[in-house]
PDB file of C-alpha atoms in Angstrom:
ATOM      1  CA  MET A   1     112.712 104.293 106.221  1.00  0.00           C
ATOM      2  CA  ASP A   2     110.269 106.022 108.569  1.00  0.00           C
ATOM      3  CA  LEU A   3     107.813 107.928 106.405  1.00  0.00           C
ATOM      4  CA  LYS A   4     106.757 111.459 107.293  1.00  0.00           C
ATOM      5  CA  PHE A   5     103.964 111.228 104.741  1.00  0.00           C
ATOM      6  CA  GLU A   6     102.140 107.908 105.090  1.00  0.00           C
ATOM      7  CA  THR A   7      99.281 108.624 102.673  1.00  0.00           C
ATOM      8  CA  VAL A   8      99.735 110.687  99.511  1.00  0.00           C
ATOM      9  CA  GLY A   9      96.878 111.829  97.303  1.00  0.00           C
ATOM     10  CA  VAL A  10      97.558 111.786  93.562  1.00  0.00           C
ATOM     11  CA  ILE A  11      95.001 113.621  91.435  1.00  0.00           C
ATOM     12  CA  GLY A  12      94.959 112.561  87.796  1.00  0.00           C
ATOM     13  CA  ALA A  13      95.576 108.988  86.629  1.00  0.00           C
ATOM     14  CA  GLY A  14      97.181 109.812  83.294  1.00  0.00           C
ATOM     15  CA  VAL A  15     100.778 109.061  82.405  1.00  0.00           C
ATOM     16  CA  MET A  16     102.231 111.321  85.115  1.00  0.00           C
ATOM     17  CA  GLY A  17      99.778 110.196  87.783  1.00  0.00           C
ATOM     18  CA  GLN A  18     100.488 106.551  86.998  1.00  0.00           C
ATOM     19  CA  GLY A  19     104.223 107.087  87.326  1.00  0.00           C
ATOM     20  CA  LEU A  20     103.835 108.990  90.581  1.00  0.00           C
ATOM     21  CA  ALA A  21     101.501 106.399  92.100  1.00  0.00           C
ATOM     22  CA  GLN A  22     103.962 103.658  91.186  1.00  0.00           C
ATOM     23  CA  VAL A  23     106.987 105.412  92.678  1.00  0.00           C
ATOM     24  CA  LEU A  24     105.137 106.365  95.857  1.00  0.00           C
ATOM     25  CA  ALA A  25     103.821 102.829  96.381  1.00  0.00           C
ATOM     26  CA  GLN A  26     107.230 101.315  95.649  1.00  0.00           C
ATOM     27  CA  THR A  27     108.651 103.376  98.504  1.00  0.00           C
ATOM     28  CA  GLY A  28     105.961 102.229 100.929  1.00  0.00           C
ATOM     29  CA  HIS A  29     103.473 105.091 100.719  1.00  0.00           C
ATOM     30  CA  LYS A  30      99.744 104.518 100.640  1.00  0.00           C
ATOM     31  CA  VAL A  31      98.363 106.224  97.530  1.00  0.00           C
ATOM     32  CA  LEU A  32      94.891 107.604  96.910  1.00  0.00           C
ATOM     33  CA  LEU A  33      94.689 107.829  93.107  1.00  0.00           C
ATOM     34  CA  VAL A  34      91.841 110.088  91.971  1.00  0.00           C
ATOM     35  CA  ASP A  35      90.301 110.565  88.539  1.00  0.00           C
ATOM     36  CA  VAL A  36      86.881 111.287  87.093  1.00  0.00           C
ATOM     37  CA  ALA A  37      85.971 107.810  85.764  1.00  0.00           C
ATOM     38  CA  ASP A  38      86.425 104.208  86.852  1.00  0.00           C
ATOM     39  CA  GLY A  39      87.553 103.274  83.336  1.00  0.00           C
ATOM     40  CA  ILE A  40      90.469 105.691  83.537  1.00  0.00           C
ATOM     41  CA  LEU A  41      91.469 104.298  86.922  1.00  0.00           C
ATOM     42  CA  ASP A  42      91.227 100.683  85.699  1.00  0.00           C
ATOM     43  CA  SER A  43      93.438 101.524  82.738  1.00  0.00           C
ATOM     44  CA  ALA A  44      95.926 103.261  85.038  1.00  0.00           C
ATOM     45  CA  GLN A  45      96.171 100.225  87.292  1.00  0.00           C
ATOM     46  CA  ARG A  46      96.810  97.930  84.336  1.00  0.00           C
ATOM     47  CA  GLN A  47      99.549 100.250  83.093  1.00  0.00           C
ATOM     48  CA  ILE A  48     101.167 100.393  86.538  1.00  0.00           C
ATOM     49  CA  VAL A  49     101.223  96.574  86.671  1.00  0.00           C
ATOM     50  CA  ARG A  50     102.854  96.448  83.219  1.00  0.00           C
ATOM     51  CA  SER A  51     105.422  99.050  84.266  1.00  0.00           C
ATOM     52  CA  LEU A  52     106.267  97.167  87.464  1.00  0.00           C
ATOM     53  CA  LYS A  53     106.692  93.879  85.626  1.00  0.00           C
ATOM     54  CA  LEU A  54     108.964  95.544  83.068  1.00  0.00           C
ATOM     55  CA  ALA A  55     111.005  97.168  85.842  1.00  0.00           C
ATOM     56  CA  ALA A  56     111.357  93.807  87.591  1.00  0.00           C
ATOM     57  CA  MET A  57     112.670  92.221  84.396  1.00  0.00           C
ATOM     58  CA  MET A  58     115.248  94.969  83.870  1.00  0.00           C
ATOM     59  CA  ASP A  59     116.315  95.682  87.466  1.00  0.00           C
ATOM     60  CA  ARG A  60     117.012  93.039  90.077  1.00  0.00           C
ATOM     61  CA  ASN A  61     116.381  95.539  92.867  1.00  0.00           C
ATOM     62  CA  SER A  62     112.884  96.177  91.530  1.00  0.00           C
ATOM     63  CA  ALA A  63     112.287  92.435  91.455  1.00  0.00           C
ATOM     64  CA  ARG A  64     112.533  92.353  95.249  1.00  0.00           C
ATOM     65  CA  ILE A  65     109.248  94.254  95.484  1.00  0.00           C
ATOM     66  CA  ARG A  66     106.255  92.093  94.611  1.00  0.00           C
ATOM     67  CA  THR A  67     103.911  93.692  92.121  1.00  0.00           C
ATOM     68  CA  ASP A  68     100.869  92.712  94.191  1.00  0.00           C
ATOM     69  CA  ASP A  69     102.341  94.407  97.269  1.00  0.00           C
ATOM     70  CA  VAL A  70     102.917  97.669  95.384  1.00  0.00           C
ATOM     71  CA  VAL A  71      99.527  97.701  93.678  1.00  0.00           C
ATOM     72  CA  GLY A  72      97.902  96.886  97.020  1.00  0.00           C
ATOM     73  CA  LEU A  73      99.064 100.244  98.369  1.00  0.00           C
ATOM     74  CA  ILE A  74      97.203 102.141  95.616  1.00  0.00           C
ATOM     75  CA  THR A  75      93.519 102.899  96.187  1.00  0.00           C
ATOM     76  CA  PRO A  76      91.730 104.187  93.067  1.00  0.00           C
ATOM     77  CA  THR A  77      88.753 106.460  93.616  1.00  0.00           C
ATOM     78  CA  THR A  78      86.560 108.983  91.822  1.00  0.00           C
ATOM     79  CA  ASP A  79      85.737 110.709  95.126  1.00  0.00           C
ATOM     80  CA  ILE A  80      87.932 113.793  95.579  1.00  0.00           C
ATOM     81  CA  SER A  81      86.712 114.127  99.163  1.00  0.00           C
ATOM     82  CA  ARG A  82      89.028 111.188  99.960  1.00  0.00           C
ATOM     83  CA  MET A  83      91.814 113.762  99.758  1.00  0.00           C
ATOM     84  CA  GLY A  84      90.856 114.626 103.321  1.00  0.00           C
ATOM     85  CA  GLU A  85      92.748 111.447 104.316  1.00  0.00           C
ATOM     86  CA  ALA A  86      96.000 112.513 102.626  1.00  0.00           C
ATOM     87  CA  ASP A  87      99.133 113.801 104.353  1.00  0.00           C
ATOM     88  CA  PHE A  88     100.384 115.319 101.087  1.00  0.00           C
ATOM     89  CA  ILE A  89      98.575 115.922  97.780  1.00  0.00           C
ATOM     90  CA  ILE A  90     100.037 116.092  94.249  1.00  0.00           C
ATOM     91  CA  GLU A  91      97.767 117.405  91.491  1.00  0.00           C
ATOM     92  CA  ASN A  92      98.465 116.182  87.936  1.00  0.00           C
ATOM     93  CA  ALA A  93      95.296 117.105  86.064  1.00  0.00           C
ATOM     94  CA  THR A  94      95.319 118.038  82.401  1.00  0.00           C
ATOM     95  CA  GLU A  95      96.973 121.362  81.556  1.00  0.00           C
ATOM     96  CA  ASP A  96      93.729 123.344  81.559  1.00  0.00           C
ATOM     97  CA  PHE A  97      93.427 126.214  84.015  1.00  0.00           C
ATOM     98  CA  ASP A  98      89.639 125.966  84.355  1.00  0.00           C
ATOM     99  CA  ILE A  99      89.840 122.262  85.225  1.00  0.00           C
ATOM    100  CA  LYS A 100      92.652 122.861  87.700  1.00  0.00           C
ATOM    101  CA  ARG A 101      90.807 125.787  89.275  1.00  0.00           C
ATOM    102  CA  GLU A 102      87.828 123.529  90.080  1.00  0.00           C
ATOM    103  CA  ILE A 103      90.172 120.965  91.623  1.00  0.00           C
ATOM    104  CA  TYR A 104      91.886 123.505  93.871  1.00  0.00           C
ATOM    105  CA  SER A 105      88.563 124.924  94.939  1.00  0.00           C
ATOM    106  CA  ALA A 106      87.491 121.404  95.953  1.00  0.00           C
ATOM    107  CA  LEU A 107      90.794 120.732  97.716  1.00  0.00           C
ATOM    108  CA  ASP A 108      90.372 123.915  99.708  1.00  0.00           C
ATOM    109  CA  ARG A 109      87.142 122.425 101.086  1.00  0.00           C
ATOM    110  CA  VAL A 110      88.197 118.823 101.715  1.00  0.00           C
ATOM    111  CA  ALA A 111      91.956 118.707 102.390  1.00  0.00           C
ATOM    112  CA  ASP A 112      93.276 118.865 105.917  1.00  0.00           C
ATOM    113  CA  ARG A 113      94.352 122.430 106.661  1.00  0.00           C
ATOM    114  CA  ASN A 114      97.897 121.247 107.450  1.00  0.00           C
ATOM    115  CA  CYS A 115      98.220 119.220 104.234  1.00  0.00           C
ATOM    116  CA  VAL A 116     100.728 120.502 101.679  1.00  0.00           C
ATOM    117  CA  ILE A 117      99.494 120.600  98.079  1.00  0.00           C
ATOM    118  CA  ALA A 118     101.837 120.361  95.104  1.00  0.00           C
ATOM    119  CA  ALA A 119     100.954 121.304  91.532  1.00  0.00           C
ATOM    120  CA  ASN A 120     102.600 119.073  88.944  1.00  0.00           C
ATOM    121  CA  THR A 121     101.892 121.526  86.131  1.00  0.00           C
ATOM    122  CA  SER A 122     103.787 122.026  82.889  1.00  0.00           C
ATOM    123  CA  ALA A 123     103.455 125.782  82.554  1.00  0.00           C
ATOM    124  CA  ILE A 124     100.678 127.379  84.649  1.00  0.00           C
ATOM    125  CA  PRO A 125     102.154 129.753  87.268  1.00  0.00           C
ATOM    126  CA  ILE A 126     101.815 128.501  90.831  1.00  0.00           C
ATOM    127  CA  GLY A 127     100.620 131.923  91.948  1.00  0.00           C
ATOM    128  CA  ASN A 128      97.606 131.625  89.630  1.00  0.00           C
ATOM    129  CA  LEU A 129      96.588 128.235  91.027  1.00  0.00           C
ATOM    130  CA  ALA A 130      97.047 129.420  94.612  1.00  0.00           C
ATOM    131  CA  GLN A 131      94.259 131.970  94.128  1.00  0.00           C
ATOM    132  CA  GLU A 132      91.740 129.180  94.777  1.00  0.00           C
ATOM    133  CA  LEU A 133      93.151 128.412  98.245  1.00  0.00           C
ATOM    134  CA  ARG A 134      92.434 130.307 101.418  1.00  0.00           C
ATOM    135  CA  ASP A 135      95.942 129.469 102.628  1.00  0.00           C
ATOM    136  CA  ARG A 136      98.142 130.127  99.612  1.00  0.00           C
ATOM    137  CA  SER A 137     101.303 129.364 101.581  1.00  0.00           C
ATOM    138  CA  ARG A 138     100.680 125.597 101.418  1.00  0.00           C
ATOM    139  CA  LEU A 139     100.915 125.332  97.629  1.00  0.00           C
ATOM    140  CA  ALA A 140     104.186 124.685  95.793  1.00  0.00           C
ATOM    141  CA  GLY A 141     105.001 123.499  92.309  1.00  0.00           C
ATOM    142  CA  MET A 142     106.478 120.033  91.969  1.00  0.00           C
ATOM    143  CA  HIS A 143     107.249 119.438  88.298  1.00  0.00           C
ATOM    144  CA  PHE A 144     108.072 115.777  87.718  1.00  0.00           C
ATOM    145  CA  MET A 145     109.544 114.591  84.429  1.00  0.00           C
ATOM    146  CA  ASN A 146     108.296 111.675  82.350  1.00  0.00           C
ATOM    147  CA  PRO A 147     108.851 108.783  82.899  1.00  0.00           C
ATOM    148  CA  VAL A 148     108.609 109.522  86.623  1.00  0.00           C
ATOM    149  CA  PRO A 149     110.247 106.280  87.891  1.00  0.00           C
ATOM    150  CA  GLN A 150     113.404 106.985  85.889  1.00  0.00           C
ATOM    151  CA  LYS A 151     113.914 110.711  86.516  1.00  0.00           C
ATOM    152  CA  LYS A 152     115.825 111.581  89.688  1.00  0.00           C
ATOM    153  CA  ILE A 153     115.525 115.389  89.568  1.00  0.00           C
ATOM    154  CA  VAL A 154     112.297 117.281  90.269  1.00  0.00           C
ATOM    155  CA  GLU A 155     111.812 120.987  89.584  1.00  0.00           C
ATOM    156  CA  VAL A 156     110.257 122.467  92.736  1.00  0.00           C
ATOM    157  CA  ILE A 157     108.642 125.884  92.250  1.00  0.00           C
ATOM    158  CA  ARG A 158     108.288 128.478  94.973  1.00  0.00           C
ATOM    159  CA  GLY A 159     105.142 130.531  94.369  1.00  0.00           C
ATOM    160  CA  PRO A 160     104.754 134.132  95.547  1.00  0.00           C
ATOM    161  CA  ASP A 161     103.142 132.986  98.805  1.00  0.00           C
ATOM    162  CA  THR A 162     104.729 129.545  99.254  1.00  0.00           C
ATOM    163  CA  SER A 163     106.063 129.126 102.782  1.00  0.00           C
ATOM    164  CA  VAL A 164     109.463 127.793 103.798  1.00  0.00           C
ATOM    165  CA  ALA A 165     107.681 124.963 105.618  1.00  0.00           C
ATOM    166  CA  THR A 166     105.881 123.964 102.410  1.00  0.00           C
ATOM    167  CA  ILE A 167     109.142 123.828 100.469  1.00  0.00           C
ATOM    168  CA  GLU A 168     110.753 121.735 103.195  1.00  0.00           C
ATOM    169  CA  SER A 169     107.800 119.337 103.114  1.00  0.00           C
ATOM    170  CA  ALA A 170     108.180 118.993  99.347  1.00  0.00           C
ATOM    171  CA  ARG A 171     111.884 118.257  99.781  1.00  0.00           C
ATOM    172  CA  ALA A 172     111.104 115.701 102.487  1.00  0.00           C
ATOM    173  CA  LEU A 173     108.617 113.796 100.325  1.00  0.00           C
ATOM    174  CA  LEU A 174     111.031 113.782  97.397  1.00  0.00           C
ATOM    175  CA  HIS A 175     113.740 112.403  99.666  1.00  0.00           C
ATOM    176  CA  GLU A 176     111.368 109.610 100.722  1.00  0.00           C
ATOM    177  CA  ILE A 177     110.892 108.564  97.094  1.00  0.00           C
ATOM    178  CA  GLY A 178     114.578 108.860  96.197  1.00  0.00           C
ATOM    179  CA  LYS A 179     114.472 112.092  94.219  1.00  0.00           C
ATOM    180  CA  GLU A 180     116.296 115.415  94.451  1.00  0.00           C
ATOM    181  CA  ALA A 181     114.688 118.849  94.363  1.00  0.00           C
ATOM    182  CA  ILE A 182     116.002 121.819  92.406  1.00  0.00           C
ATOM    183  CA  LEU A 183     114.261 124.955  93.651  1.00  0.00           C
ATOM    184  CA  VAL A 184     113.258 127.700  91.210  1.00  0.00           C
ATOM    185  CA  ASN A 185     111.017 130.757  91.440  1.00  0.00           C
ATOM    186  CA  ASP A 186     107.579 131.045  89.890  1.00  0.00           C
ATOM    187  CA  SER A 187     107.283 131.960  86.216  1.00  0.00           C
ATOM    188  CA  PRO A 188     105.182 130.548  83.361  1.00  0.00           C
ATOM    189  CA  GLY A 189     106.846 127.297  82.272  1.00  0.00           C
ATOM    190  CA  PHE A 190     109.419 127.685  85.072  1.00  0.00           C
ATOM    191  CA  VAL A 191     112.901 126.716  83.759  1.00  0.00           C
ATOM    192  CA  THR A 192     112.274 123.367  82.096  1.00  0.00           C
ATOM    193  CA  ASN A 193     109.279 124.058  79.920  1.00  0.00           C
ATOM    194  CA  ARG A 194     110.014 127.700  79.211  1.00  0.00           C
ATOM    195  CA  VAL A 195     113.124 126.443  77.413  1.00  0.00           C
ATOM    196  CA  LEU A 196     111.979 122.988  76.272  1.00  0.00           C
ATOM    197  CA  MET A 197     108.684 124.073  74.700  1.00  0.00           C
ATOM    198  CA  LEU A 198     110.447 126.673  72.575  1.00  0.00           C
ATOM    199  CA  THR A 199     112.963 124.055  71.448  1.00  0.00           C
ATOM    200  CA  ILE A 200     110.224 121.595  70.521  1.00  0.00           C
ATOM    201  CA  ASN A 201     108.188 124.272  68.759  1.00  0.00           C
ATOM    202  CA  GLU A 202     111.197 125.284  66.654  1.00  0.00           C
ATOM    203  CA  ALA A 203     111.997 121.643  65.866  1.00  0.00           C
ATOM    204  CA  ILE A 204     108.417 121.243  64.628  1.00  0.00           C
ATOM    205  CA  ALA A 205     108.861 124.381  62.511  1.00  0.00           C
ATOM    206  CA  VAL A 206     111.991 122.852  60.949  1.00  0.00           C
ATOM    207  CA  VAL A 207     109.978 119.781  59.928  1.00  0.00           C
ATOM    208  CA  ASN A 208     107.010 121.847  58.769  1.00  0.00           C
ATOM    209  CA  GLU A 209     109.229 124.007  56.559  1.00  0.00           C
ATOM    210  CA  GLY A 210     110.924 120.968  55.018  1.00  0.00           C
ATOM    211  CA  VAL A 211     114.377 121.823  56.358  1.00  0.00           C
ATOM    212  CA  ALA A 212     114.745 118.250  57.689  1.00  0.00           C
ATOM    213  CA  ASN A 213     112.534 115.322  58.581  1.00  0.00           C
ATOM    214  CA  ALA A 214     111.780 114.268  62.171  1.00  0.00           C
ATOM    215  CA  VAL A 215     114.383 111.503  62.310  1.00  0.00           C
ATOM    216  CA  ASP A 216     117.263 113.651  61.087  1.00  0.00           C
ATOM    217  CA  THR A 217     116.256 116.576  63.287  1.00  0.00           C
ATOM    218  CA  ASP A 218     116.356 114.315  66.336  1.00  0.00           C
ATOM    219  CA  ARG A 219     119.591 112.616  65.252  1.00  0.00           C
ATOM    220  CA  ILE A 220     121.351 115.978  65.237  1.00  0.00           C
ATOM    221  CA  PHE A 221     120.402 116.616  68.868  1.00  0.00           C
ATOM    222  CA  VAL A 222     121.346 113.099  69.955  1.00  0.00           C
ATOM    223  CA  GLY A 223     124.565 112.918  67.956  1.00  0.00           C
ATOM    224  CA  CYS A 224     125.820 116.486  68.296  1.00  0.00           C
ATOM    225  CA  PHE A 225     124.630 117.467  71.772  1.00  0.00           C
ATOM    226  CA  ALA A 226     124.514 114.020  73.443  1.00  0.00           C
ATOM    227  CA  HIS A 227     120.815 114.390  74.273  1.00  0.00           C
ATOM    228  CA  ALA A 228     119.236 111.093  75.293  1.00  0.00           C
ATOM    229  CA  MET A 229     116.481 111.724  72.744  1.00  0.00           C
ATOM    230  CA  GLY A 230     115.695 114.446  70.243  1.00  0.00           C
ATOM    231  CA  PRO A 231     113.039 117.143  70.710  1.00  0.00           C
ATOM    232  CA  LEU A 232     110.443 115.489  68.490  1.00  0.00           C
ATOM    233  CA  ALA A 233     110.760 112.073  70.145  1.00  0.00           C
ATOM    234  CA  THR A 234     110.528 113.934  73.446  1.00  0.00           C
ATOM    235  CA  ALA A 235     107.363 115.662  72.262  1.00  0.00           C
ATOM    236  CA  ASP A 236     105.848 112.297  71.342  1.00  0.00           C
ATOM    237  CA  LEU A 237     106.718 110.954  74.791  1.00  0.00           C
ATOM    238  CA  ILE A 238     105.175 113.928  76.607  1.00  0.00           C
ATOM    239  CA  GLY A 239     102.108 113.990  74.356  1.00  0.00           C
ATOM    240  CA  LEU A 240     101.580 116.490  71.552  1.00  0.00           C
ATOM    241  CA  ASP A 241      98.339 117.703  73.118  1.00  0.00           C
ATOM    242  CA  THR A 242     100.228 118.525  76.316  1.00  0.00           C
ATOM    243  CA  ILE A 243     102.901 120.313  74.275  1.00  0.00           C
ATOM    244  CA  MET A 244     100.258 122.388  72.521  1.00  0.00           C
ATOM    245  CA  ARG A 245      98.449 123.303  75.744  1.00  0.00           C
ATOM    246  CA  SER A 246     101.733 124.262  77.416  1.00  0.00           C
ATOM    247  CA  LEU A 247     102.664 126.514  74.513  1.00  0.00           C
ATOM    248  CA  GLU A 248      99.216 128.107  74.632  1.00  0.00           C
ATOM    249  CA  VAL A 249      99.710 128.895  78.323  1.00  0.00           C
ATOM    250  CA  LEU A 250     103.149 130.398  77.640  1.00  0.00           C
ATOM    251  CA  HIS A 251     101.800 132.366  74.678  1.00  0.00           C
ATOM    252  CA  LYS A 252      98.973 133.772  76.783  1.00  0.00           C
ATOM    253  CA  CYS A 253     101.215 134.612  79.755  1.00  0.00           C
ATOM    254  CA  PHE A 254     104.100 136.186  77.830  1.00  0.00           C
ATOM    255  CA  GLY A 255     102.176 137.497  74.848  1.00  0.00           C
ATOM    256  CA  GLU A 256     105.078 136.672  72.531  1.00  0.00           C
ATOM    257  CA  ALA A 257     104.674 135.125  69.073  1.00  0.00           C
ATOM    258  CA  ARG A 258     107.562 132.714  69.639  1.00  0.00           C
ATOM    259  CA  PHE A 259     105.351 130.696  71.976  1.00  0.00           C
ATOM    260  CA  ALA A 260     102.447 130.325  69.517  1.00  0.00           C
ATOM    261  CA  PRO A 261     102.051 126.597  68.671  1.00  0.00           C
ATOM    262  CA  ASN A 262     103.337 125.797  65.188  1.00  0.00           C
ATOM    263  CA  PRO A 263     100.524 125.087  62.679  1.00  0.00           C
ATOM    264  CA  LEU A 264     101.829 121.536  62.136  1.00  0.00           C
ATOM    265  CA  LEU A 265     101.486 120.820  65.854  1.00  0.00           C
ATOM    266  CA  VAL A 266      97.931 122.180  65.873  1.00  0.00           C
ATOM    267  CA  GLU A 267      97.061 120.061  62.836  1.00  0.00           C
ATOM    268  CA  MET A 268      98.502 116.881  64.345  1.00  0.00           C
ATOM    269  CA  VAL A 269      96.636 117.333  67.624  1.00  0.00           C
ATOM    270  CA  SER A 270      93.365 118.083  65.825  1.00  0.00           C
ATOM    271  CA  THR A 271      93.665 114.809  63.891  1.00  0.00           C
ATOM    272  CA  GLY A 272      94.435 112.733  66.980  1.00  0.00           C
ATOM    273  CA  LYS A 273      98.168 112.309  66.396  1.00  0.00           C
ATOM    274  CA  LEU A 274      99.242 112.773  70.004  1.00  0.00           C
ATOM    275  CA  GLY A 275     102.464 110.759  70.121  1.00  0.00           C
ATOM    276  CA  ARG A 276     103.112 107.548  72.019  1.00  0.00           C
ATOM    277  CA  LYS A 277      99.779 107.503  73.837  1.00  0.00           C
ATOM    278  CA  SER A 278      97.798 107.496  70.579  1.00  0.00           C
ATOM    279  CA  GLY A 279     100.281 105.320  68.675  1.00  0.00           C
ATOM    280  CA  LEU A 280     101.086 108.006  66.130  1.00  0.00           C
ATOM    281  CA  GLY A 281     102.950 111.302  66.320  1.00  0.00           C
ATOM    282  CA  PHE A 282     106.192 112.294  64.655  1.00  0.00           C
ATOM    283  CA  TYR A 283     106.942 108.566  64.814  1.00  0.00           C
ATOM    284  CA  ASP A 284     104.725 105.527  64.375  1.00  0.00           C
ATOM    285  CA  TYR A 285     104.461 103.433  67.569  1.00  0.00           C
ATOM    286  CA  ARG A 286     101.862 101.043  66.206  1.00  0.00           C
ATOM    287  CA  VAL A 287     104.530  98.800  64.702  1.00  0.00           C
ATOM    288  CA  LYS A 288     107.843  97.558  66.007  1.00  0.00           C
ATOM    289  CA  GLY A 289     110.350 100.370  65.717  1.00  0.00           C
ATOM    290  CA  ASP A 290     109.799 103.999  64.760  1.00  0.00           C
ATOM    291  CA  THR A 291     109.207 105.209  61.242  1.00  0.00           C
ATOM    292  CA  ASP A 292     110.878 108.073  59.496  1.00  0.00           C
ATOM    293  CA  GLY A 293     109.515 111.488  58.808  1.00  0.00           C
ATOM    294  CA  ARG A 294     106.210 113.197  59.359  1.00  0.00           C
ATOM    295  CA  SER A 295     103.257 111.015  60.178  1.00  0.00           C
TER     296      SER A 295
END
């Protein structure tokens, strides 16, 4: 495939950034992976290697792509000015508006003026982030789902000033990496997280009130509604800190009590129970298999 976007900048080397870098490199794109510390970038590279090896074991098609070849297309850096080399930029920083605002201010200085920028945000309105850019038309939302290599649909968000050309560029990049765009208009949480975060918050309330434990709550969603995983296992996968921050954004934007993070969620995050990434959330990932009930 001839690539329209040869070099893609990925800002943030957390779980989402790792998945994006992997998918982009697997489809032949050069990736500039940016984060604030070399240790974070080293950890991200190790995780990408593990993910590629696992994919090769499970999928013969993935096995055709040598891990070294894929990793060789990813350049880790702590220098955000390298984004000036990118043909397309995807921002995946933590769900904190102040942190993101600094990033967009920097991108406005260093990115090529024709480079499209996509915000992979959970809940922050695209129009708010665009305020830091002189040309607001080149920013769109591109909300990838976790795990990125396995999810074929991407929620693309059209901000108040997003141009048609920017949306078409987002569609083109997604086509290059084998994913399909569903276009929605700008709103806090968009479609996915406006609905999902409420569901997760209510599932946490059910556990907190003793109506059911985590396992049984999830089993109902899997068994009755054919969900691939229940809301609490989903929360653990996303990261409970990300869930809490997303709810805080929705609560602030809408001003409605239903979006206020449940006290149990706040307690778990404050004690470091963040889900899969910390080893402990609503389930225990430190041992083989998941354990029942509240952790």
